[in-house]
Coordinates of C-alpha atoms in Angstrom, one line a residue:
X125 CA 0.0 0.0 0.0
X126 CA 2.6 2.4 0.7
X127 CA 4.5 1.7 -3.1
X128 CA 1.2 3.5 -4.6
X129 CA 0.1 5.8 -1.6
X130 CA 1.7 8.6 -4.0
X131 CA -0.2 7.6 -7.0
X132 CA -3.1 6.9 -4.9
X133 CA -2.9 10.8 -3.6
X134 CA -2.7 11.6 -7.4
X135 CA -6.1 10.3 -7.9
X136 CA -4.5 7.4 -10.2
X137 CA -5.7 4.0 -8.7
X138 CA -7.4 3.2 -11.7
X139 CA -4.2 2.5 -13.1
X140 CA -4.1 -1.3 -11.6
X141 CA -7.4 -1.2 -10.0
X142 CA -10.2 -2.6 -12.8
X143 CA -13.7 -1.4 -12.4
X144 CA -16.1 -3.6 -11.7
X145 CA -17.9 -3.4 -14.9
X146 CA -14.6 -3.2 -17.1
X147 CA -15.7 -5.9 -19.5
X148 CA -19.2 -4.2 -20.4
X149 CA -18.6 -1.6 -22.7
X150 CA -21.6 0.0 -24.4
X151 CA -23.3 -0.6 -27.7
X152 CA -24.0 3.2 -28.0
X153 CA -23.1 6.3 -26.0
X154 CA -24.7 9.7 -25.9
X155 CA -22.7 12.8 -26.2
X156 CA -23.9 16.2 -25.0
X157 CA -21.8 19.1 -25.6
X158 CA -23.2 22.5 -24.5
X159 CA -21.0 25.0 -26.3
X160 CA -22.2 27.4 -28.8
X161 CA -21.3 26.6 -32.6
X162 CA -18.8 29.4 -32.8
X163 CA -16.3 28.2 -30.4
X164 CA -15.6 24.6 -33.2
X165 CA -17.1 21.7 -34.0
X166 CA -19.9 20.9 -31.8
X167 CA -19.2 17.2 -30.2
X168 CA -22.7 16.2 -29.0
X169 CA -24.7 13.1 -30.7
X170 CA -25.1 9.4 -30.4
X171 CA -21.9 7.4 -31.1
X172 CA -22.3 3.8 -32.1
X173 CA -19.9 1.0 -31.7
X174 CA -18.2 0.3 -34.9
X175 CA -18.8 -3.3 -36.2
X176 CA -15.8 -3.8 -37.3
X177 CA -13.0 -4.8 -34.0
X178 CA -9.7 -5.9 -35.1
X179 CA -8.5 -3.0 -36.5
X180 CA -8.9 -0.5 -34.0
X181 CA -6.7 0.1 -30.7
X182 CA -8.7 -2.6 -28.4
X183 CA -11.5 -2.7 -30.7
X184 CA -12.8 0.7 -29.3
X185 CA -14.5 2.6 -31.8
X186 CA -17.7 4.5 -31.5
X187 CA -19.1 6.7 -34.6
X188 CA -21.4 9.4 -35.0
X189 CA -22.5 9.5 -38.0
X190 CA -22.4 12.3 -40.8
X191 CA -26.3 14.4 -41.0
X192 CA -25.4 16.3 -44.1
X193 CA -24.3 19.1 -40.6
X194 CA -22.0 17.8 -38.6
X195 CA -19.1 15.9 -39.7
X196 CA -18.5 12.1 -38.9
X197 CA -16.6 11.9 -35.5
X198 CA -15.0 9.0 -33.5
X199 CA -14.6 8.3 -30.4
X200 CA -11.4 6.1 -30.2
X201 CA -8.5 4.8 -27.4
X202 CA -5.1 6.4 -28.1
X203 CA -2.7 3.9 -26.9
X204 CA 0.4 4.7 -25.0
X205 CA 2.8 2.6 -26.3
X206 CA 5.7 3.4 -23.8
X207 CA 3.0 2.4 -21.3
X208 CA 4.1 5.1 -18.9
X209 CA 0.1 5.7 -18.6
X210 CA -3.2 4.1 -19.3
X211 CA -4.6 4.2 -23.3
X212 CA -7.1 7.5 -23.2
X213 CA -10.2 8.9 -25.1
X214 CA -10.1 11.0 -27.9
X215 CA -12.6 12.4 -30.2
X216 CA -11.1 13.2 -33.7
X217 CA -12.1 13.3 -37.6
X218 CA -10.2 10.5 -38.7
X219 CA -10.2 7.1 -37.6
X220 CA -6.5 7.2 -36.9
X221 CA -5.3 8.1 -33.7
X222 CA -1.8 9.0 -34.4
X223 CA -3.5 12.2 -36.7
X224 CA -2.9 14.7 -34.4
X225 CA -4.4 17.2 -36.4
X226 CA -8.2 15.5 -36.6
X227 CA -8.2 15.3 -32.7
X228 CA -11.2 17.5 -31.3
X229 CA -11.3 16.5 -27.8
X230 CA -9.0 14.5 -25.4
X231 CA -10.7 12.9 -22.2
X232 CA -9.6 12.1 -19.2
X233 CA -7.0 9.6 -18.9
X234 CA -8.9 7.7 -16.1
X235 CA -11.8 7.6 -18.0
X236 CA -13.1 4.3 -19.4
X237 CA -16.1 3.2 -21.9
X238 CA -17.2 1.4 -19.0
X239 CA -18.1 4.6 -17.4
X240 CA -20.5 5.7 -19.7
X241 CA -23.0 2.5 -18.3
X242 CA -23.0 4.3 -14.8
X243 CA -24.9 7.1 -14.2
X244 CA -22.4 8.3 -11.4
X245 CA -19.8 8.8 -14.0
X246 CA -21.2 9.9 -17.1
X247 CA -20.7 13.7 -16.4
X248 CA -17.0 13.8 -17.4
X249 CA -14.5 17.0 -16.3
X250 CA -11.3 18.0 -17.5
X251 CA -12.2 17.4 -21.3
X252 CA -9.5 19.5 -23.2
X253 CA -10.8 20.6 -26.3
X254 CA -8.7 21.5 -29.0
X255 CA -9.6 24.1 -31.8
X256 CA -7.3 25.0 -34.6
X257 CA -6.9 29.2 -34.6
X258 CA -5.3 30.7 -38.0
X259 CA -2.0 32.7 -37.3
X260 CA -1.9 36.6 -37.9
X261 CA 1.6 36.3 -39.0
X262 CA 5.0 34.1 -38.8
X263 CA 8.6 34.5 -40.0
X264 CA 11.4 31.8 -40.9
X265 CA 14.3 32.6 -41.3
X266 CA 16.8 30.2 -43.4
X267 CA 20.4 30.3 -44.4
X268 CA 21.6 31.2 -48.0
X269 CA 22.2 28.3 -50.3
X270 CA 22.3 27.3 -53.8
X271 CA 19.2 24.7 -53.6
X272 CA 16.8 25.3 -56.0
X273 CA 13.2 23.4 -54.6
X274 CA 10.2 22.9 -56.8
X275 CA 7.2 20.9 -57.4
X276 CA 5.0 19.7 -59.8
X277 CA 1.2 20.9 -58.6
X278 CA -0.8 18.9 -61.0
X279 CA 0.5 15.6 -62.1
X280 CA 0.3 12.1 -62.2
X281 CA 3.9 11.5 -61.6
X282 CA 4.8 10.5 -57.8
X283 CA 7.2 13.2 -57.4
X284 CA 6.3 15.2 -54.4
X285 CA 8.6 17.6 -54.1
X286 CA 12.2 18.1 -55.7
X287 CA 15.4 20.0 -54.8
X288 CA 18.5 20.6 -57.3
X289 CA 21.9 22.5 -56.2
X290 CA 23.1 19.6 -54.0
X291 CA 27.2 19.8 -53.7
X292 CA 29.4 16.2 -54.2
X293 CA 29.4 16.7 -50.2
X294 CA 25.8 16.6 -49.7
X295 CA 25.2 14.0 -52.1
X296 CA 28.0 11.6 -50.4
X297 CA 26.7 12.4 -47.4
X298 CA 22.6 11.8 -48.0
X299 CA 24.6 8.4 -49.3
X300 CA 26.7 7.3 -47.0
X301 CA 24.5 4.1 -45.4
X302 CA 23.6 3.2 -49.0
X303 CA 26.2 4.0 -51.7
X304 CA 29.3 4.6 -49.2
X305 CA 31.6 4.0 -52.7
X306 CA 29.7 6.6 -54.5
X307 CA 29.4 4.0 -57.7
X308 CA 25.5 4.6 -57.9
X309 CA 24.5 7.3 -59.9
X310 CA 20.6 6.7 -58.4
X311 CA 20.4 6.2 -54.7
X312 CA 17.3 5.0 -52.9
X313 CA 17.9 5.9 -49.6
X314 CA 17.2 4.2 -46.6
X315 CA 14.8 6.0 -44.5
X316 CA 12.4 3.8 -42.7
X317 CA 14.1 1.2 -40.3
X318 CA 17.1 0.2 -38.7
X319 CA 20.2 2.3 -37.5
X320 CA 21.4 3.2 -40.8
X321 CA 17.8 4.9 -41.5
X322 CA 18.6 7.0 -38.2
X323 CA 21.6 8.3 -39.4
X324 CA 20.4 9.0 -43.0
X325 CA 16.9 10.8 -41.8
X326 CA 19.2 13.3 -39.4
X327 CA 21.3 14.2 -42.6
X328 CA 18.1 14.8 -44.4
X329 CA 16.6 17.1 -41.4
X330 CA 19.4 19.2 -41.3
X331 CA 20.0 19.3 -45.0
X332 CA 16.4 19.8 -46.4
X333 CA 13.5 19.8 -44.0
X334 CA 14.1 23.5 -44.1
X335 CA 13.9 24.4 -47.7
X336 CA 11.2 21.7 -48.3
X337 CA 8.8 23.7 -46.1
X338 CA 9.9 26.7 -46.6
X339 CA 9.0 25.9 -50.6
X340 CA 5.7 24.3 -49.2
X341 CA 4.3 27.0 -46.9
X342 CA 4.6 29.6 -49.8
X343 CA 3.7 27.6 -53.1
X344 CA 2.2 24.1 -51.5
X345 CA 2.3 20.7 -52.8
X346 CA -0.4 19.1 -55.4
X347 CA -1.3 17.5 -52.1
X348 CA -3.2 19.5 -49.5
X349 CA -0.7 19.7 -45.8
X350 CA -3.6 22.2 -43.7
X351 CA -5.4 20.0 -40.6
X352 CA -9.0 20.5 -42.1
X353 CA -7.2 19.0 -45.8
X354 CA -9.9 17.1 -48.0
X355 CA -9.9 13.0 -48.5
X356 CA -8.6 12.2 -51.9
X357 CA -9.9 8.8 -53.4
X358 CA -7.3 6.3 -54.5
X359 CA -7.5 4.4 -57.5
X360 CA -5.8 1.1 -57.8
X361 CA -4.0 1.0 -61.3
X362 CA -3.9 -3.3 -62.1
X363 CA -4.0 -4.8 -59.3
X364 CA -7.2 -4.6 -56.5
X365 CA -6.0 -3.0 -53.4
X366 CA -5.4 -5.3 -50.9
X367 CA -4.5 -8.2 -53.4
X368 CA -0.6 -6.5 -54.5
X369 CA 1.9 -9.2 -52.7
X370 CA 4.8 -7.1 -53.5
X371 CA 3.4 -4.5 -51.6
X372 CA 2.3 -6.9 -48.8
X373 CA 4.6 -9.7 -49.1
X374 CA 2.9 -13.1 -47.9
X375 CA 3.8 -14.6 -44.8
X376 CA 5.4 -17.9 -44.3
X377 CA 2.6 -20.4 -43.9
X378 CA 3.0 -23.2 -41.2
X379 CA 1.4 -26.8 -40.6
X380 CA 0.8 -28.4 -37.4
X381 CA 1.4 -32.5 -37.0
X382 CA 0.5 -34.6 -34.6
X383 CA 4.3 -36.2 -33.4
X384 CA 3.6 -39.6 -32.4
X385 CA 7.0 -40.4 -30.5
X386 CA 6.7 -37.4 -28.2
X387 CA 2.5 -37.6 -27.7
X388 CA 2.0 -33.7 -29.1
X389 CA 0.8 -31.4 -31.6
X390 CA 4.4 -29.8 -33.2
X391 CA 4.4 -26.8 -35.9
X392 CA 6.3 -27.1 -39.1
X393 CA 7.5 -24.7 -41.5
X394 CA 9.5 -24.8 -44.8
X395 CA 12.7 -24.0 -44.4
X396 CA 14.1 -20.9 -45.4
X397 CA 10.5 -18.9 -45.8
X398 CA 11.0 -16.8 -42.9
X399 CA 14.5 -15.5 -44.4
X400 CA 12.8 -15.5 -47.9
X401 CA 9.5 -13.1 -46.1
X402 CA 12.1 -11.0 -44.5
X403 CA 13.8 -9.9 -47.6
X404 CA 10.6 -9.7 -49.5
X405 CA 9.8 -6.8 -46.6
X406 CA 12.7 -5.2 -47.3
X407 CA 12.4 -5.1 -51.4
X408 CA 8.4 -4.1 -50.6
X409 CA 7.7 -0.4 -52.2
X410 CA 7.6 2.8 -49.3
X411 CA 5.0 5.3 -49.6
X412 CA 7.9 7.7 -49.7
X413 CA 10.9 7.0 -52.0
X414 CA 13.7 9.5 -51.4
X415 CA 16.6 9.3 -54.8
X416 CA 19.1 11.2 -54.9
X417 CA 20.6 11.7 -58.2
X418 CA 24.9 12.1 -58.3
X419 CA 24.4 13.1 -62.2
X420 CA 21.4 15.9 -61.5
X421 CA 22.9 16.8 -58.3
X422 CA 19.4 16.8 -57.3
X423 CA 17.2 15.0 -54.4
X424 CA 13.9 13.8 -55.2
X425 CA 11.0 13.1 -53.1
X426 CA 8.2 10.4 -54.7
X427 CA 4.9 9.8 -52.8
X428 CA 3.3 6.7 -53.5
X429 CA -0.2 6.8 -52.2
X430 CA -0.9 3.2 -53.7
X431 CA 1.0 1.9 -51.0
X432 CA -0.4 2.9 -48.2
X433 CA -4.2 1.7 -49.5
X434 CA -3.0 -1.5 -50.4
X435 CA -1.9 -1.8 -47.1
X436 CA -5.2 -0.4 -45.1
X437 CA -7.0 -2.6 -48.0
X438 CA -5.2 -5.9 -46.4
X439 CA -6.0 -5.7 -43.0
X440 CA -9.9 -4.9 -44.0
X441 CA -9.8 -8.2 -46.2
X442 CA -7.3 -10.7 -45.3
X443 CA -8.9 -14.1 -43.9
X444 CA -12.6 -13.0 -44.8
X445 CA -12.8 -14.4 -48.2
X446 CA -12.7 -13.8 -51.6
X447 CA -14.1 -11.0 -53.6
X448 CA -13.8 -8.3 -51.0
X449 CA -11.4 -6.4 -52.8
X450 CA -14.2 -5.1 -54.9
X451 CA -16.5 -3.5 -52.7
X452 CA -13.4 -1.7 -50.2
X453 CA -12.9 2.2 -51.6
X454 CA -9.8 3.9 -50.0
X455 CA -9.5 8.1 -49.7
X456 CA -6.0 9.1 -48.1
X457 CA -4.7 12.5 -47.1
X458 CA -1.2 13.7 -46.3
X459 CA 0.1 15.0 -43.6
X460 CA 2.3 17.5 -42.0
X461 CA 4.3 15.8 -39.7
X462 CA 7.5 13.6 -38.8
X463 CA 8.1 10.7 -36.7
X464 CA 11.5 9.1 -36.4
X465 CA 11.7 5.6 -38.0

């Protein structure tokens, strides 16, 4: 008792203490919100459980439908995956949690779905809305170079964004984890995983981050970056999405037998599929393709939005059957921020 008394003063004993109703979680929940329409997005309305559970952070996922008013909202877990504190509430426009920019409304971090079936505990304090306010003004100030940054604003090309002027120093530089002999004249680089990816995407930041949106906040991208950006559709070009296995390499399959000498069920595998799926990964296409070109001096960024819904398209259809690559429609936005790989 005395390990938590601290916590317990904090008003955090929900933190290992379950309620007593923690499996029940309602079917639908009411929301009342009492603000006038000027201050945002009024959050107020019925939410109902999504349907669909596995792709949502502990299958938590209530939705308030679109009236032709109001926008669709969702009220979904944010998970903290450092587990230095319990998953929390939010209320957002998207149904991805990690877009900070959709998030409306952030509840309390001892708050549960659990609550909303007692009547005790279903006026909740401390919500912290968020609202997004335009700025009256901003300067950014950058150093003097010889970059020259441009993008194509309507195109069907995947080049995002492009920047030319790059010395021999930058180039060897950007290509140190991937071409350290310079023999390349085209470099993919490396930006996603592992150490080498670390290394390369710190080069990058200090390199380019800052002419890339300085070039974006005055002349923008064929893509829309602000938090209120439209959905665009995605077309698949050949293949359904969902169905590329380039894209989404397939996994090594397994059998279980029945070993007789021993008296239990054993798995088997064939050898060398786990090596052959782990490459596959790493020859997979990124959504972002970063080339750096020794004979342009140049440093190209190519968005691939195919990707990405072949990816969302898999997890909606894989093990339920075939044919459901037809009726799933993906729409796919981008947006303005950077996590580290």
């Amino acid at each position: 008792a005395k390990k938590f008394g601290a916590a317990n003063a904090r008003g955090e004993e929900r933190r290992w203490i379950y309620a007593k109703n923690w499996m029940e979680w309602p079917e639908e929940i009411m929301v009342t919100d009492s603000r006038d329409p000027s201050e945002g997005v009024l959050l107020g309305g019925k939410y109902v459980r999504a349907g669909c559970k596995q792709t949502f952070n502990q299958s938590a996922c209530w939705i308030r439908k679109n009236n032709g008013v109001d926008p669709e909202l969702y009220l979904l877990l944010k998970p903290q995956v450092a587990r230095t504190g319990p998953d929390y509430g939010i209320i957002s426009t998207s149904t991805n949690h990690d877009d900070v920019s959709s998030v409306l409304a952030f509840l309390p971090r001892d708050w549960q779905p659990c609550d909303a079936l007692i009547r005790e505990k279903q006026d909740i304090q401390k919500v912290v809305i968020s609202n997004w306010a335009p700025l009256p003004g901003m300067t950014c100030q950058a150093s003097k170079s010889n970059f020259v940054v441009e993008a194509p604003t309507e195109d069907v090309s995947p080049v995002l964004i492009r920047m030319t002027g790059l010395s021999e120093s930058d180039m060897n530089d950007l290509c140190l984890r991937d071409d350290p002999d310079g023999i390349k004249t085209e470099v993919h680089l490396s930006v996603h995983r592992g150490a080498k990816a670390q290394q390369t995407v710190k080069r990058y930041n200090l390199l380019c981050a800052a002419p890339f949106l300085k070039f974006a906040a005055a002349n923008g991208l064929k893509y829309d970056l602000t938090p209120v950006a439209s959905w665009n559709l995605a077309k698949p070009k050949e293949i359904p999405f969902g169905c590329c296995r380039k894209t989404v390499p397939e996994r090594p399959t397994e059998t279980w037998y029945f070993n007789e000498e021993r008296g239990t069920w054993e798995r088997n595998s064939e050898p060398g599929a786990s090596r052959r799926y782990f490459i596959a990964l790493q020859e997979a296409p990124q959504c972002f393709d970063f080339v750096v070109n020794r004979s342009e001096n140049s440093l190209t960024v190519n968005c691939h939005p195919e990707v990405a819904a072949h990816h969302a398209a898999f997890s909606l259809i894989e093990g339920r059957g075939k044919g459901l690559e037809r009726d799933v429609s993906v729409h796919f936005r981008l947006l303005a921020y950077q996590e580290d790989p």
